[in-house]
Structure formats: structure tokens, C-alpha cells
Coordinates of C-alpha atoms and ligand atoms in Angstrom, one line a residue:
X1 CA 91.3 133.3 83.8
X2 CA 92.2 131.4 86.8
X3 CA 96.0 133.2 86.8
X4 CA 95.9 134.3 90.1
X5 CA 95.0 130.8 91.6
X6 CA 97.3 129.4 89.9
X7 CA 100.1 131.7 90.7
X8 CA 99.2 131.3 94.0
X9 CA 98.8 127.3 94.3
X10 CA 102.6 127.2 92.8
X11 CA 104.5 129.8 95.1
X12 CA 102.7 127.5 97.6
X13 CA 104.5 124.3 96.1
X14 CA 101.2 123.1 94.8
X15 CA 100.9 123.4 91.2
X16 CA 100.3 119.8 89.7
X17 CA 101.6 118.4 85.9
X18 CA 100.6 115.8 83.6
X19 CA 103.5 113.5 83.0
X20 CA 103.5 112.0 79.3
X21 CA 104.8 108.4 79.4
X22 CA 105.9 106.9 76.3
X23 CA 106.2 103.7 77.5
X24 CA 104.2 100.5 78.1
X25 CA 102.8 100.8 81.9
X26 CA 105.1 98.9 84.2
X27 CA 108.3 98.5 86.6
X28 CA 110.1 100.3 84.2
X29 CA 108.9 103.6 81.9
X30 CA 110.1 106.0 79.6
X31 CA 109.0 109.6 80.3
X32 CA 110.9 112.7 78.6
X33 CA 112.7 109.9 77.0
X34 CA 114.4 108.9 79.9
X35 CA 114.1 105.4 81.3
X36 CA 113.4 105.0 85.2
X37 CA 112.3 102.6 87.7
X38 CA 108.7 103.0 88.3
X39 CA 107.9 103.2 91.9
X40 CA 104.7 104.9 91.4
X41 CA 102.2 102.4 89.5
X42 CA 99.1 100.9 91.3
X43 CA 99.5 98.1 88.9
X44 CA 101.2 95.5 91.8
X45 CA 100.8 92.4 89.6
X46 CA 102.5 94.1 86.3
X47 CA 99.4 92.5 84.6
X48 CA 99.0 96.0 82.9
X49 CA 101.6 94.5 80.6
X50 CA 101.2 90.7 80.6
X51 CA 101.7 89.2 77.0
X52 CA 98.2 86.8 77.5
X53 CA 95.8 89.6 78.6
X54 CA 97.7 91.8 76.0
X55 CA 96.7 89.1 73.7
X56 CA 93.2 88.7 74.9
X57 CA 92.5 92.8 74.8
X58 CA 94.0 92.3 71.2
X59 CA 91.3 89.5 70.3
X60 CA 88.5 91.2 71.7
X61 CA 89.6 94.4 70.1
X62 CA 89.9 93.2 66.5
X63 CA 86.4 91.0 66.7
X64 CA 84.1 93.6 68.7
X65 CA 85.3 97.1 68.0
X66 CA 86.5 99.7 69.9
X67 CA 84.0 101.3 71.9
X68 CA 80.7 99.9 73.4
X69 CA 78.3 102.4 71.8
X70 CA 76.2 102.5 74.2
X71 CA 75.2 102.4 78.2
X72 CA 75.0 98.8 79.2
X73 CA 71.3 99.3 80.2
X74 CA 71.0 100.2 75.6
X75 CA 72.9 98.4 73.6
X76 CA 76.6 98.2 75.1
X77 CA 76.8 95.0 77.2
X78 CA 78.2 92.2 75.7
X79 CA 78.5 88.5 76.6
X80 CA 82.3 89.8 78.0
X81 CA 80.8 91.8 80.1
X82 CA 78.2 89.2 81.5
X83 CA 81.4 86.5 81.6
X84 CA 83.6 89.0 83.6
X85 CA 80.9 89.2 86.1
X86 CA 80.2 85.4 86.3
X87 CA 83.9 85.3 87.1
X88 CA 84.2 87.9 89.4
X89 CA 81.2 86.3 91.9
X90 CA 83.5 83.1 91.8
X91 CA 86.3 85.8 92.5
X92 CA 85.0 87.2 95.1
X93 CA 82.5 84.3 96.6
X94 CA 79.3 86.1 95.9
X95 CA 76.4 85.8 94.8
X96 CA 76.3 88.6 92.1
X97 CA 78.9 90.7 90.6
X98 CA 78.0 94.0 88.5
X99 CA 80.7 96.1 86.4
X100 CA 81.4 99.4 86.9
X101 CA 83.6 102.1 84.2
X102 CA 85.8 103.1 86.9
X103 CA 86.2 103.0 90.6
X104 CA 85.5 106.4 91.0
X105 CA 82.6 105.9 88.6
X106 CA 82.0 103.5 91.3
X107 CA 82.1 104.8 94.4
X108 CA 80.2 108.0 93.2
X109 CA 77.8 105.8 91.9
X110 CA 76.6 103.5 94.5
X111 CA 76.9 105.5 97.3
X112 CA 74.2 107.7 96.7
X113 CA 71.9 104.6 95.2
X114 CA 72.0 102.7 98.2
X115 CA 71.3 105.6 100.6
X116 CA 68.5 108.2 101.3
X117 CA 67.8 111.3 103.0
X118 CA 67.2 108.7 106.2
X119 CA 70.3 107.5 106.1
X120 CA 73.4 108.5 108.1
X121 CA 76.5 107.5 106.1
X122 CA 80.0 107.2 109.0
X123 CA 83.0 107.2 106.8
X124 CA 86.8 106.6 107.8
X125 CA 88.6 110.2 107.8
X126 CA 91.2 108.9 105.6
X127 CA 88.7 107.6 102.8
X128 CA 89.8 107.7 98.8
X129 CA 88.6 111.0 97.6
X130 CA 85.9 109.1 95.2
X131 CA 84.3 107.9 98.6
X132 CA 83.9 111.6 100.1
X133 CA 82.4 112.5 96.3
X134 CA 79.8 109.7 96.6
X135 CA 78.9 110.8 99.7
X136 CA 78.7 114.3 98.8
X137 CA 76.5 113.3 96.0
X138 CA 74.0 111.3 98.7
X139 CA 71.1 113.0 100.3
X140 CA 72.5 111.0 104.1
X141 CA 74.0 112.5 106.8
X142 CA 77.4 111.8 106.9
X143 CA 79.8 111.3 109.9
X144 CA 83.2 111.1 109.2
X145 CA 85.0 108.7 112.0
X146 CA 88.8 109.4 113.2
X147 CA 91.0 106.8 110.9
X148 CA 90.3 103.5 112.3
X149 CA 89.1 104.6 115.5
X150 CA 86.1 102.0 115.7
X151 CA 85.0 103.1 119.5
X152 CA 84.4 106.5 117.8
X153 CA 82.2 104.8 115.1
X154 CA 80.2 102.7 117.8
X155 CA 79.6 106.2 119.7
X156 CA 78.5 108.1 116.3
X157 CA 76.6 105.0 114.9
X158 CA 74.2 104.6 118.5
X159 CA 73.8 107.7 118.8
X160 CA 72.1 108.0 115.3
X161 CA 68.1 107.9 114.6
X162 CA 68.0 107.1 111.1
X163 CA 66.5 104.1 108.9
X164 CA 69.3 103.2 107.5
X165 CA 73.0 102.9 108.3
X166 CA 76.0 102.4 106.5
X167 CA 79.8 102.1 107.3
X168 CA 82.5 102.9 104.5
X169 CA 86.3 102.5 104.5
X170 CA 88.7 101.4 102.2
X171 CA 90.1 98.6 103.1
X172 CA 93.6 99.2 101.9
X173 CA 94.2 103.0 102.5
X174 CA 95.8 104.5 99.4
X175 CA 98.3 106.7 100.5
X176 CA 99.5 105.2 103.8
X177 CA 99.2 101.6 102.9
X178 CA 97.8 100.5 106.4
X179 CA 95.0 98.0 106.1
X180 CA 90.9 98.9 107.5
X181 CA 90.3 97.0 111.1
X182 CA 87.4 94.9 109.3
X183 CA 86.8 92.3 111.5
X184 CA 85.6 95.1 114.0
X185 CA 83.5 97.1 111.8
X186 CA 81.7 93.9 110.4
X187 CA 81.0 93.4 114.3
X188 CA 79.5 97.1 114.7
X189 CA 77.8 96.8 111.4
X190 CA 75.8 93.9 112.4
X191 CA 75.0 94.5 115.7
X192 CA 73.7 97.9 114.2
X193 CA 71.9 96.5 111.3
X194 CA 74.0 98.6 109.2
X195 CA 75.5 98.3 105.6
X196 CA 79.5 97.4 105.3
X197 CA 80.6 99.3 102.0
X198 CA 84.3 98.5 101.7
X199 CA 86.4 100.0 98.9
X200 CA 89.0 97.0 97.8
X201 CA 90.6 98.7 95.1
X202 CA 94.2 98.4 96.7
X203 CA 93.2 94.9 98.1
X204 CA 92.0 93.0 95.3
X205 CA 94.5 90.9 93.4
X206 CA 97.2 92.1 96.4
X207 CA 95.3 90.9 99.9
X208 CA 93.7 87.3 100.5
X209 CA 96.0 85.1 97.8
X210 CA 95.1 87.9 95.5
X211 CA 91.3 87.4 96.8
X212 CA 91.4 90.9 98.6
X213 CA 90.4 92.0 102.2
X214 CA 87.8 89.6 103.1
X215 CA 89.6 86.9 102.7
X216 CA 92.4 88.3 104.2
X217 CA 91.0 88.5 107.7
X218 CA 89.2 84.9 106.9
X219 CA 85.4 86.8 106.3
X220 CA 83.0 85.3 104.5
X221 CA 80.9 87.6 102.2
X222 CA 77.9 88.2 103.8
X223 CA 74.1 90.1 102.9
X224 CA 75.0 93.4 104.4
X225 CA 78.5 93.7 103.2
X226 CA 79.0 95.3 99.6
X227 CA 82.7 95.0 98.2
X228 CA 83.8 97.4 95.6
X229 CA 87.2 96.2 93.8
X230 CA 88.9 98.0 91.0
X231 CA 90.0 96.5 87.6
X232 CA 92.3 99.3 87.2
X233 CA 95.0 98.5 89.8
X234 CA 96.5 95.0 90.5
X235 CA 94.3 93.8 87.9
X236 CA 96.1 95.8 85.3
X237 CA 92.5 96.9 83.0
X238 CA 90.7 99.9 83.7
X239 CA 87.0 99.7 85.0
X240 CA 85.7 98.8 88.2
X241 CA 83.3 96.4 90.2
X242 CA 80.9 95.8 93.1
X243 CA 80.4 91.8 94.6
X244 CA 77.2 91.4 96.4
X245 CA 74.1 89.4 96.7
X246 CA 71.8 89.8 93.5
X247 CA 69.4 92.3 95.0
X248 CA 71.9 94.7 95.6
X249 CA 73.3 94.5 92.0
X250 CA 69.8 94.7 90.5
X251 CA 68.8 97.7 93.1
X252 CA 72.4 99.3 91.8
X253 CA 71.4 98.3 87.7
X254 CA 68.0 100.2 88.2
X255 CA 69.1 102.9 90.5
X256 CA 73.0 103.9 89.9
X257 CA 73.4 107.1 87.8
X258 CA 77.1 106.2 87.1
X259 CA 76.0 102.8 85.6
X260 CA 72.8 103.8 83.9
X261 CA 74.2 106.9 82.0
X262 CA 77.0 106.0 81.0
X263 CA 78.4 103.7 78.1
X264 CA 79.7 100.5 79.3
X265 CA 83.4 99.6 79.1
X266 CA 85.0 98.6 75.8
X267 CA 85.3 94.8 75.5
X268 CA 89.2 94.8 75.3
X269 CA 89.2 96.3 78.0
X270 CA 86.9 93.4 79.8
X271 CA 88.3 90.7 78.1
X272 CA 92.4 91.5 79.0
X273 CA 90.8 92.2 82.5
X274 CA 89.1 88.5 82.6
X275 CA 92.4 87.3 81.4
X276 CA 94.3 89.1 84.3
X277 CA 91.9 87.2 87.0
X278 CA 92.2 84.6 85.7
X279 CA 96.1 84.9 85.9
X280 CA 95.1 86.0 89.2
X281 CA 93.3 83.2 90.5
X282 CA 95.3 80.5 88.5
X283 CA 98.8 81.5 90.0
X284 CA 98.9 82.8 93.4
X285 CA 103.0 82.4 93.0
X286 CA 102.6 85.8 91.3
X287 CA 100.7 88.0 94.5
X288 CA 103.5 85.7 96.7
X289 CA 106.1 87.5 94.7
X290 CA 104.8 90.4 95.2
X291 CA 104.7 90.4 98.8
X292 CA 108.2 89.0 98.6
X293 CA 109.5 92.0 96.8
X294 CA 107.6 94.2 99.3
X295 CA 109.5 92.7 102.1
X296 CA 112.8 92.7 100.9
X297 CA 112.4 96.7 100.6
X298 CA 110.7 97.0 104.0
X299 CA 113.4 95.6 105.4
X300 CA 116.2 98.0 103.2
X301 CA 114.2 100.5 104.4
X302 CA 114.3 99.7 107.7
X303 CA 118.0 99.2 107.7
X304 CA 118.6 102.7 106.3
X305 CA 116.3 103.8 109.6
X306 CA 113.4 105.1 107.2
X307 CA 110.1 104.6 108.9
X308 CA 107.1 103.2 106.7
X309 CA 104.6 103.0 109.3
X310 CA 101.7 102.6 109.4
X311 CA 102.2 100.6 105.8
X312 CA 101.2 97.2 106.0
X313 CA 101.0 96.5 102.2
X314 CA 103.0 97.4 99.0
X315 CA 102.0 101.4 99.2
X316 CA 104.9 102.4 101.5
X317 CA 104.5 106.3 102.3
X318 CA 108.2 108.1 103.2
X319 CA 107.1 110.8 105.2
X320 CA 108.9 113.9 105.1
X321 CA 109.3 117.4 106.5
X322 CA 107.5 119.7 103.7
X323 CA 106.4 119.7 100.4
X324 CA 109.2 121.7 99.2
X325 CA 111.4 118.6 100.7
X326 CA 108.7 115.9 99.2
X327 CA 109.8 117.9 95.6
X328 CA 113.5 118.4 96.0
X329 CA 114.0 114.3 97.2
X330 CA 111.3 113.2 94.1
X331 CA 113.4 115.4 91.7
X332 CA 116.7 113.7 93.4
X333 CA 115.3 110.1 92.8
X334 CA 114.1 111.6 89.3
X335 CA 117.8 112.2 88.5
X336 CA 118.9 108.5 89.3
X337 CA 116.6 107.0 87.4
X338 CA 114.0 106.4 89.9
X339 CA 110.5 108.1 89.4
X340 CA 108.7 108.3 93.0
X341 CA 106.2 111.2 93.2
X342 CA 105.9 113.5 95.7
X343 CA 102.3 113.6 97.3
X344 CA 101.1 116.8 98.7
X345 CA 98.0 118.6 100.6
X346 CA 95.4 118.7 99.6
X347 CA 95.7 115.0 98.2
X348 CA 97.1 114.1 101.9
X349 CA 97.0 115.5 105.2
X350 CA 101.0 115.7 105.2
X351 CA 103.6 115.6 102.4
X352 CA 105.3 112.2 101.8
X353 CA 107.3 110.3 98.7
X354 CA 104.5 107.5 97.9
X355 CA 106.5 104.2 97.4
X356 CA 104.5 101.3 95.6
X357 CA 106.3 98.1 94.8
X358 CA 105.4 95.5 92.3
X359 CA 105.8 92.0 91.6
X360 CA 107.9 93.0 88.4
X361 CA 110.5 95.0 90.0
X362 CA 113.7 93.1 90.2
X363 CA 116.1 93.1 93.2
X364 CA 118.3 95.5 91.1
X365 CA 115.2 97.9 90.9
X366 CA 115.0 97.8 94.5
X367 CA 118.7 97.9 95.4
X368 CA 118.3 101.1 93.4
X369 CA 116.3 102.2 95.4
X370 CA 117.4 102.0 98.4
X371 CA 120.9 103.3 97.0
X372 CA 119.3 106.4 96.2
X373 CA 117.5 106.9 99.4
X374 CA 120.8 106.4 100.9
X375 CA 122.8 109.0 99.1
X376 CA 119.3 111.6 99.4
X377 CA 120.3 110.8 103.5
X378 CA 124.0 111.4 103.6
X379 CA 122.9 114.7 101.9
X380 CA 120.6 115.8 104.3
X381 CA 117.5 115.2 102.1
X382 CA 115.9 112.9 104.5
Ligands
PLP1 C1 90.7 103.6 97.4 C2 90.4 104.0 96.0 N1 89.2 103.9 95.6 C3 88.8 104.2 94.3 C4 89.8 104.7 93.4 C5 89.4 105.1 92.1 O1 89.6 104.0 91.2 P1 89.8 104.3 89.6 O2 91.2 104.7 89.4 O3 89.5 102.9 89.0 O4 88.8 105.3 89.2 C6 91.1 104.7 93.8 C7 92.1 105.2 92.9 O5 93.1 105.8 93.1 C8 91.4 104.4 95.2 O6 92.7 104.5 95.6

């Protein structure tokens, strides 16, 4: 079954694999017992493998069990879970915080519990594919806006007769790295009376002193904006969350399908995650050294006349001519030691090497890099 397709997906350059890592997650892994420099992790504060949230997962592991055993709406909650939220409203300055088992679990979660079939959803073009799911899964109308192109959005969003209307963008776009104009889209959203659903999962614990996009354009959290953040990126866990005020979280607890039928999160996995915030929130030097290491390989890139735009954070995309090229440079970084996947249609518009830096890369790492990318040029590659 299915031989055709799949025949047909690899003579187009398509066909994806499962990599087996047999390493810890982090700047450097082990995978067909090679060691390489890991450019592709969305874990941008190498929390995934800090000792003290190791150690944390490790307690929680030995005194509560594995799994949860249940949805948290039967018997899986635990006080970690409750504590993790607590600390995510003083996070994320709101009022409420309520976990999630993933962001896609998320995203395909909320958006259909917070909209109807008199809603009319307008979503960024360039949205995570969990955010096009959710709204698949709604009974709105949904308008998809050009990337960023707010005077599209205020054209759509008059225009539009329905109850209810909500606005949803990443904030941090996953595979181009540029960052969502929010400052423009909380202005149309409230001169609209519209819902502001932003998707933080690549800004939390990388934008704002680690505080994610709000703070990073100086917003205050506000009654009709609901922020989704991830646990599974810079915070180095797995799981997800939405900060709001408390009647959106107790709407979401009673109407969410995601949340409701399914069982809750395993505690290690909340407790290493509380760890990593705290981490987080206790030692800003760590998102500064991030941001350092980002810049230092902007700026080798630059030098070696590769464009990163529109990047504006640590997921730099390398843009290049087809996907057969995105496959021959990934498997000519492969052979150096570098791992840097190649990201094709249907997953993006147009092929590209997806670059992430971290704050555990070391200049070496980078230098690396940006050796290879050098050689890859002066063969033609690039
Ligand atoms: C913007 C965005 N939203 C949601 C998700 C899904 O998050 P998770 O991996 O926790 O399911 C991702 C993951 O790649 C993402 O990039």
C-alpha cells in the first residue's frame, strides 16, 4: 500500500526519514554514531540538558511515577502541575496560566474552543502548521492574511459580519525567524473588538529577557490577548501552555478537547520544566548569551555574503535554489560534522537549510560552521 506515493514523493526529492539520535539533546549529538554540531534543535537555552532540571525530572520521576494516569480533568493533575501554572502567570504577567500536552495539542485545542460557527478566524499565511490544524478543526470562517501585511488584515477584518473575531500569528515565525508586527495587530484587534491569539512558542524563553514577545515590544498582557508558549523549545521539557485571564482558562478547562481527553503530562516532565523557568527567569545572562552567539554568526554569515533575511531571531533560514541543492549542501555539512537539515515544500513555500543557534554552541561550533559554508561556496554549493 501507499508504494506509488511514495515512489513518487522521493523521485520528487521529498521522501522524509526519522533520524535516531543516540545522544542527550543538545549543541552537540551522536547520530549513526557520528558526533556533529547540532544546528537544528529548537532547544535555544540547552536547558534540554541542564544538570538542575535533569535533577528535578529525576526527583519527580522517582517520587510520583511515570505517567499521569489519567486526563487532568480525572485523576492526573498534580500539585506540579498547579505550581507550574502559578509560575507561568508570574512568567508571563497574567492572571491565569493553564497547561497544555503539547503545542500542537495546543493550538488544535484552543482554537476551535474559543471560536464558533459566527466567528471569522484571519490567520498570518506563514502560520505553524498546528495553527492551520486548529483552524481546520473550528466551525469559523477563516481568512488567511498575506505574511505580515496588516493593511490586508484591516481590509479582511472590516469587511467581516460576524460575532466574533480573532487574529492569529506566531509571533516568532518558525522557519524564517522574522518576528510578528504585534504592536499593529494588538491596535486592529482592539479597535475591532477582536481576540489576539499569538503563538510564542519560538519567543518564549528567547524574546523579552527570555519573557517572550510581549514583552519584547513593551506590551502588557491584556483581556483580549491569549498567549500560547511552548515548554518544548527554549524551555527544554515537552508540553505546552496558554497565559490569560482566568475566564479564558476556565472556558478552555471546560471546553478544550485537547485538554479534556487527554491524560495530563507526566510530572518529570513538569517539574524539570518548572526548573528550566525558573533558570529562565533567575538568569537572564543565559537568553543574553544566546543572542550573543546569534550575532556573532549573523555577522560570519554576512561576511561570507550569505543572506538571512528576513531572520530576526536565532532560526536563521539559508535559502537556496532547489531542494535537490537544500539535500546535496545538508549532506555536505553532514560530512563535516555539522548536522543542518534541509527543509522542503510542503513544510515551506521554498527550500532552505534551517539554521538554529543556541546559547550552548561554542565559538568553535560556530567557526565550524561558517568554515563549512565557506568551502560548500567555493564549490559552487551555494
Ligand atoms: C510556531 C509553533 N507552534 C507550535 C508548535 C508545536 O509545538 P510542539 O512541538 O510543542 O507540539 C511548533 C513546533 O514546531 C511551532 O513552531
Amino acid at each position: 500500500m501507499f508504494e506509488d506515493e511514495l515512489k513518487e514523493i522521493e523521485r520528487a526529492g521529498l521522501l522524509r526519514k526519522i533520524k535516531d539520535r543516540q545522544s542527550m539533546a543538545g549543541p552537540e549529538i551522536v547520530i549513526d554514531g557520528k558526533r556533529l554540531i547540532n544546528f537544528s534543535s529548537n532547544d535555544y537555552l540547552s536547558l534540554a540538558s541542564s544538570p538542575e532540571v535533569i535533577r528535578k525530572a529525576e526527583k519527580a520521576l522517582i517520587e510520583q511515577g511515570l505517567g499521569a494516569g489519567a486526563s487532568r480533568l480525572l485523576s492526573g493533575g498534580t500539585q506540579a502541575h498547579r505550581a507550574l501554572e502559578r509560575l507561568l502567570c508570574e512568567f508571563k504577567s497574567t492572571e491565569s496560566a493553564l497547561l497544555f500536552n503539547s503545542g500542537y495539542a495546543a493550538n488544535t485545542g484552543v482554537i476551535p474552543a474559543i471560536t464558533d460557527s459566527d466567528t471569522a478566524i484571519f490567520s498570518d499565511e506563514l502560520n505553524h502548521a498546528s495553527i492551520i490544524d486548529g483552524c481546520r478543526l473550528s466551525r469559523a470562517e477563516v481568512y488567511v492574511y498575506r505574511h505580515k501585511d496588516t493593511e490586508e488584515l484591516k481590509k479582511l477584518i472590516g469587511t467581516s459580519k460576524k460575532r466574533r473575531k480573532v487574529i492569529v500569528t506566531d509571533t516568532v515565525f518558525s522557519m524564517d525567524g522574522d518576528i510578528a508586527p504585534l504592536s499593529e495587530l494588538r491596535e486592529i484587534a482592539d479597535q475591532e473588538g477582536a481576540i489576539l491569539y499569538i503563538d510564542d512558542a519560538h519567543g518564549t524563553g528567547v524574546l523579552g529577557n527570555g519573557r517572550g514577545a510581549l514583552t519584547h515590544f513593551g506590551m502588557e498582557p491584556q483581556e483580549n490577548i491569549i498567549q500560547m508558549g511552548t515548554l518544548s523549545k527554549a524551555i527544554g521539557a515537552f508540553g505546552a501552555f496558554v497565559a490569560a485571564n482566568n475566564s479564558i482558562t476556565k472556558w478552555l478547562i471546560n471546553t478544550a478537547r485537547s485538554l479534556i481527553f487527554s491524560t495530563a503530562l507526566p510530572p518529570s516532565v513538569v517539574e524539570g520544566a518548572a526548573e528550566a523557568v525558573r533558570i529562565i527567569m533567575k538568569h537572564p545572562e543565559r537568553v543574553k548569551g544566546l543572542w550573543k552567539n546569534r550575532q556573532h554568526l549573523i555577522e560570519g554569515l554576512h561576511s561570507l555574503g550569505i543572506d538571512t533575511s528576513p531572520s530576526e531571531t536565532p532560526i536563521i533560514p539559508i535559502r537556496v535554489k532547489s531542494n535537490d541543492s537544500a539535500l546535496k549542501i545538508s549532506s555536505f555539512l553532514l560530512n563535516r560534522g555539522i548536522y543542518a537539515p534541509a527543509i522542503r515544500p510542503p513544510t515551506v513555500p521554498t527550500p532552505r537549510i534551517r539554521v538554529t543557534v543556541v546559547y550552548g554552541h561554542t565559538m568553535e561550533h560556530l567557526q565550524r560552521l561558517l568554515d563549512a559554508l565557506l568551502e560548500a561556496k567555493k564549490c559552487g554549493l551555494l
